[in-house]
mmCIF file of C-alpha atoms and ligand atoms in Angstrom:
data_model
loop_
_atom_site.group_PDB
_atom_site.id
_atom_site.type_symbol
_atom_site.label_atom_id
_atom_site.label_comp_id
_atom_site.label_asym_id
_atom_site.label_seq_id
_atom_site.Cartn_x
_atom_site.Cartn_y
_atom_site.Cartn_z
ATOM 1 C CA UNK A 657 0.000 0.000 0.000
ATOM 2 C CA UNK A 658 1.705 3.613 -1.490
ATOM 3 C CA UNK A 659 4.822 2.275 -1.580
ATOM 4 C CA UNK A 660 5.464 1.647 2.119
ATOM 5 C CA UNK A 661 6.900 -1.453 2.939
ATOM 6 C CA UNK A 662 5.315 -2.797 5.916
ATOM 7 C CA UNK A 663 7.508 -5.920 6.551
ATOM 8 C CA UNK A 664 10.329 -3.248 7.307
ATOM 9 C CA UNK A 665 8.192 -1.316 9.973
ATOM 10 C CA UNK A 666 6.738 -4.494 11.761
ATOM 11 C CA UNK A 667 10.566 -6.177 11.872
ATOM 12 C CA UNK A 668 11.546 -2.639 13.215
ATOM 13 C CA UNK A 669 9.243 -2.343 15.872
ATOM 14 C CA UNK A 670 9.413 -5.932 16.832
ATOM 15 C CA UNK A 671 12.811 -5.251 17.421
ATOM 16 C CA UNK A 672 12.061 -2.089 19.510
ATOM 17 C CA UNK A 673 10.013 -4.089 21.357
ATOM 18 C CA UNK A 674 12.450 -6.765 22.514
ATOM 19 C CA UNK A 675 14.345 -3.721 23.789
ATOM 20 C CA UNK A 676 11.184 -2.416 26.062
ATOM 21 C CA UNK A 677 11.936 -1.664 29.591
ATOM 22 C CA UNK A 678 8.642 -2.954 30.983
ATOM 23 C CA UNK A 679 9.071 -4.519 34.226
ATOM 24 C CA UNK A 680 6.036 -3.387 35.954
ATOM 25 C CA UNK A 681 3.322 -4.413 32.902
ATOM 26 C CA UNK A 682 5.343 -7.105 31.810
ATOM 27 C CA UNK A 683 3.805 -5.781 28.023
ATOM 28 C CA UNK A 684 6.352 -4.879 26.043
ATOM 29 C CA UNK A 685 5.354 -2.454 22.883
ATOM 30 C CA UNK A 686 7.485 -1.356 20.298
ATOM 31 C CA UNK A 687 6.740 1.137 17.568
ATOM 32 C CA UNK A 688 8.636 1.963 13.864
ATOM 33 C CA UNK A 689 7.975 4.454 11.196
ATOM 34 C CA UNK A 690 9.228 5.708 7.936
ATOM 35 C CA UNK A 691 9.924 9.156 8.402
ATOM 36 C CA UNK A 692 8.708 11.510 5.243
ATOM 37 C CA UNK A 693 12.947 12.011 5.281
ATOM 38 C CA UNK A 694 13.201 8.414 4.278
ATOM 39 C CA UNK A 695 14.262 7.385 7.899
ATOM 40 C CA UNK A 696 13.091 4.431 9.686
ATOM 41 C CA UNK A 697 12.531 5.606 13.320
ATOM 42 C CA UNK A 698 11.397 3.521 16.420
ATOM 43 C CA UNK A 699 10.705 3.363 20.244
ATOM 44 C CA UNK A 700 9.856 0.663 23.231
ATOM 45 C CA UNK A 701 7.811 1.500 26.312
ATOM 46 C CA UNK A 702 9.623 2.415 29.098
ATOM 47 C CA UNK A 703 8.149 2.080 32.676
ATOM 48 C CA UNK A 704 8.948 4.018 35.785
ATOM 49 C CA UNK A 705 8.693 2.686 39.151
ATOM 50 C CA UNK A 706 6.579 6.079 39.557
ATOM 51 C CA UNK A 707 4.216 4.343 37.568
ATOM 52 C CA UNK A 708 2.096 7.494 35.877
ATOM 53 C CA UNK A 709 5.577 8.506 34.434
ATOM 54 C CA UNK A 710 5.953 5.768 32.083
ATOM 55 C CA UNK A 711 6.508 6.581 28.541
ATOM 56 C CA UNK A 712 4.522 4.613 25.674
ATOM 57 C CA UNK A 713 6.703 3.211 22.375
ATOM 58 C CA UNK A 714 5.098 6.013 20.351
ATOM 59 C CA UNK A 715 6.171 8.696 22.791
ATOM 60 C CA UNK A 716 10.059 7.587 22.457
ATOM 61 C CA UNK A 717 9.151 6.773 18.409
ATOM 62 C CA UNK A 718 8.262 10.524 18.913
ATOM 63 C CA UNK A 719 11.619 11.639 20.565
ATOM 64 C CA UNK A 720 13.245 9.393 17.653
ATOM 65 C CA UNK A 721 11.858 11.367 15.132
ATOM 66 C CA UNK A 722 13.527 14.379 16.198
ATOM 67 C CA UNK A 723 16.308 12.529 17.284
ATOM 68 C CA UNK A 724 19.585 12.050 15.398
ATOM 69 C CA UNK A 725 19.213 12.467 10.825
ATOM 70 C CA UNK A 726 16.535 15.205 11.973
ATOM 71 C CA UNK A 727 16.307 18.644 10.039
ATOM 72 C CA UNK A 728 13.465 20.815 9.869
ATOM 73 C CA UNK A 729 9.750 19.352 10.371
ATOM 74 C CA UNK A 730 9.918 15.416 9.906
ATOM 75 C CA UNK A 731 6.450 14.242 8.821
ATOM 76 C CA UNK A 732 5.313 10.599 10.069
ATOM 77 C CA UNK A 733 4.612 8.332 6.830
ATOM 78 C CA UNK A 734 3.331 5.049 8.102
ATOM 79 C CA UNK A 735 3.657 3.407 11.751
ATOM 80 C CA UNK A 736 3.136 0.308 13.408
ATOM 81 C CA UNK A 737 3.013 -0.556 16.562
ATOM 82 C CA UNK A 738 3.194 -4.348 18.082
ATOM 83 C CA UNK A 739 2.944 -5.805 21.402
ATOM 84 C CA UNK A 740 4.985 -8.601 22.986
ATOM 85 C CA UNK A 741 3.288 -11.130 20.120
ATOM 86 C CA UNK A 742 5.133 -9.349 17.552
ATOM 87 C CA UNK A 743 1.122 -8.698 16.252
ATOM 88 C CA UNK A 744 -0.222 -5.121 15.874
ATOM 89 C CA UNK A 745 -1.381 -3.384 18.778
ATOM 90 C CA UNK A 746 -3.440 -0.133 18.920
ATOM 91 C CA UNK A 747 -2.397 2.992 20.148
ATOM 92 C CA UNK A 748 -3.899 4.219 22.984
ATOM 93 C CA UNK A 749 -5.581 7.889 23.047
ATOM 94 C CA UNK A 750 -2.945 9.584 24.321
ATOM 95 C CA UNK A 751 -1.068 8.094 21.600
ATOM 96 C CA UNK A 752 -3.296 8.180 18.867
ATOM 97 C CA UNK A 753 -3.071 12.230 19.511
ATOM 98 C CA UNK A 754 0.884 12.177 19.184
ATOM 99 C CA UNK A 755 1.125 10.344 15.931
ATOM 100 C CA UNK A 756 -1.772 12.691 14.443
ATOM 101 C CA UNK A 757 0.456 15.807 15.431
ATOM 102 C CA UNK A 758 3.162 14.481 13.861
ATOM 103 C CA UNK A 759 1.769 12.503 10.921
ATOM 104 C CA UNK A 760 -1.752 14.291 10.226
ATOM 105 C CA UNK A 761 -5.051 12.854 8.540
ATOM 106 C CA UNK A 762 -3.033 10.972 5.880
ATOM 107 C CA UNK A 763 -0.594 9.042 8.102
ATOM 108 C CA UNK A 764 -0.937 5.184 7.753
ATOM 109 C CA UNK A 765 -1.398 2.896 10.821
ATOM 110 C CA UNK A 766 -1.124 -0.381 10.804
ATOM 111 C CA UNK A 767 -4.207 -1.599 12.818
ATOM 112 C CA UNK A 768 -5.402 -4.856 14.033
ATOM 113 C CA UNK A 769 -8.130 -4.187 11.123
ATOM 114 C CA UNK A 770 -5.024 -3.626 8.718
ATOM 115 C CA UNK A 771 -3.736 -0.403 7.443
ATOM 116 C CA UNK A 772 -5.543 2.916 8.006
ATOM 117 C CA UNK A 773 -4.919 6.240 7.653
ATOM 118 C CA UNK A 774 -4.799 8.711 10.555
ATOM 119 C CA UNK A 775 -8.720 10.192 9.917
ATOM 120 C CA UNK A 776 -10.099 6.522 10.875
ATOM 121 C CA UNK A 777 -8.246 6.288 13.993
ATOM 122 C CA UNK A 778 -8.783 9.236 15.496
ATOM 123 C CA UNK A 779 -11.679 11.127 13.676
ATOM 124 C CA UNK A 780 -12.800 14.605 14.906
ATOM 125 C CA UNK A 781 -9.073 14.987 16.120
ATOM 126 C CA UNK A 782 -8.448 18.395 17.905
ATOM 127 C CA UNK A 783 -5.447 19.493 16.533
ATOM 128 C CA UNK A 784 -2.582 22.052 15.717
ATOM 129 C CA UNK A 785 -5.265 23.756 12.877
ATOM 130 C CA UNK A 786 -7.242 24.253 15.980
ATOM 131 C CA UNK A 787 -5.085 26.342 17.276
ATOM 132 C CA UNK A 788 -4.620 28.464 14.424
ATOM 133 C CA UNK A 789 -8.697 29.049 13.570
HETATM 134 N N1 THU E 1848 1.686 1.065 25.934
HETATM 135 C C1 THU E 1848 2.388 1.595 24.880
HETATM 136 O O1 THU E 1848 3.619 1.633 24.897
HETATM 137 N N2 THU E 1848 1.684 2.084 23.846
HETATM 138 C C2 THU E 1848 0.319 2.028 23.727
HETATM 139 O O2 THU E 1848 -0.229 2.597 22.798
HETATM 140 C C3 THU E 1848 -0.445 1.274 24.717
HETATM 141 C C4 THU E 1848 0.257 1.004 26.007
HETATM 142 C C5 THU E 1848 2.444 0.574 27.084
HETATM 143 C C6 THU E 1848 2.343 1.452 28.305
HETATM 144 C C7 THU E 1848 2.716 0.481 29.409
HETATM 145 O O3 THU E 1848 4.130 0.450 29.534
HETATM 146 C C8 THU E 1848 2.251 -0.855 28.880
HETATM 147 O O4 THU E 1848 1.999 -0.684 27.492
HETATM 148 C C9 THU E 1848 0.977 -1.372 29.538
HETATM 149 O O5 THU E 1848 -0.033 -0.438 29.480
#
């Protein structure tokens, strides 16, 4: 699907996940992307013993993103996101809101109900146009 090769993103973010620091959960998540930049960026979970302060794989996929190769605005292309069965594993709201800020209506997700784009996932989405209107 548009030219994105998914068997790159899942072996990326089950590798991500195998690196999660999740010893409260014991649920590992890892999360990969191809960056409009042509990067492939990803994160793992990591937990906090103050639990609340955890960080989700998309928040450190986030941090990736403007991590080293960055320049300018990076633009999320397609993500996925698995759990410790290597299978696809939905974002939760809080993440569904970072990947729209950073990947928009048009980003692809890889969902449990296959790929969809951004506007499926999280429709209505509040957003940085909001801000602007
Ligand atoms: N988790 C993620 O990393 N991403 C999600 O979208 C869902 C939940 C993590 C947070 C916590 O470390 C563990 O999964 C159990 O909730």
């Amino acid at each position: 699907m548009s030219g994105v090769d998914w068997e790159v993103l899942r072996t990326a973010a089950r590798e991500a996940m195998r690196r999660a620091y999740a010893p409260y959960s014991n649920f590992p998540v890892g999360a990969a992307a191809l960056v409009d930049d042509g990067r492939v960026v990803s994160g793992c979970n990591v937990e906090n013993a103050s639990y609340g302060v955890g960080l989700c794989a998309e928040c450190s996929l986030v941090s990736a993103l403007y991590g080293p190769g960055a320049s300018g605005r990076p633009r999320l292309v397609a993500v996925a996101v698995v759990g410790g069965d290597g299978e696809p594993l939905m974002p939760c709201g809080r993440c569904r809101q970072l990947l729209w800020e950073h990947g928009g209506p048009d980003m692809l997700l890889e969902t449990t109900r296959g790929v969809r784009p951004m506007a499926d996932v999280l429709p209505d989405a509040f957003g940085p146009d909001d801000l602007t209107s």
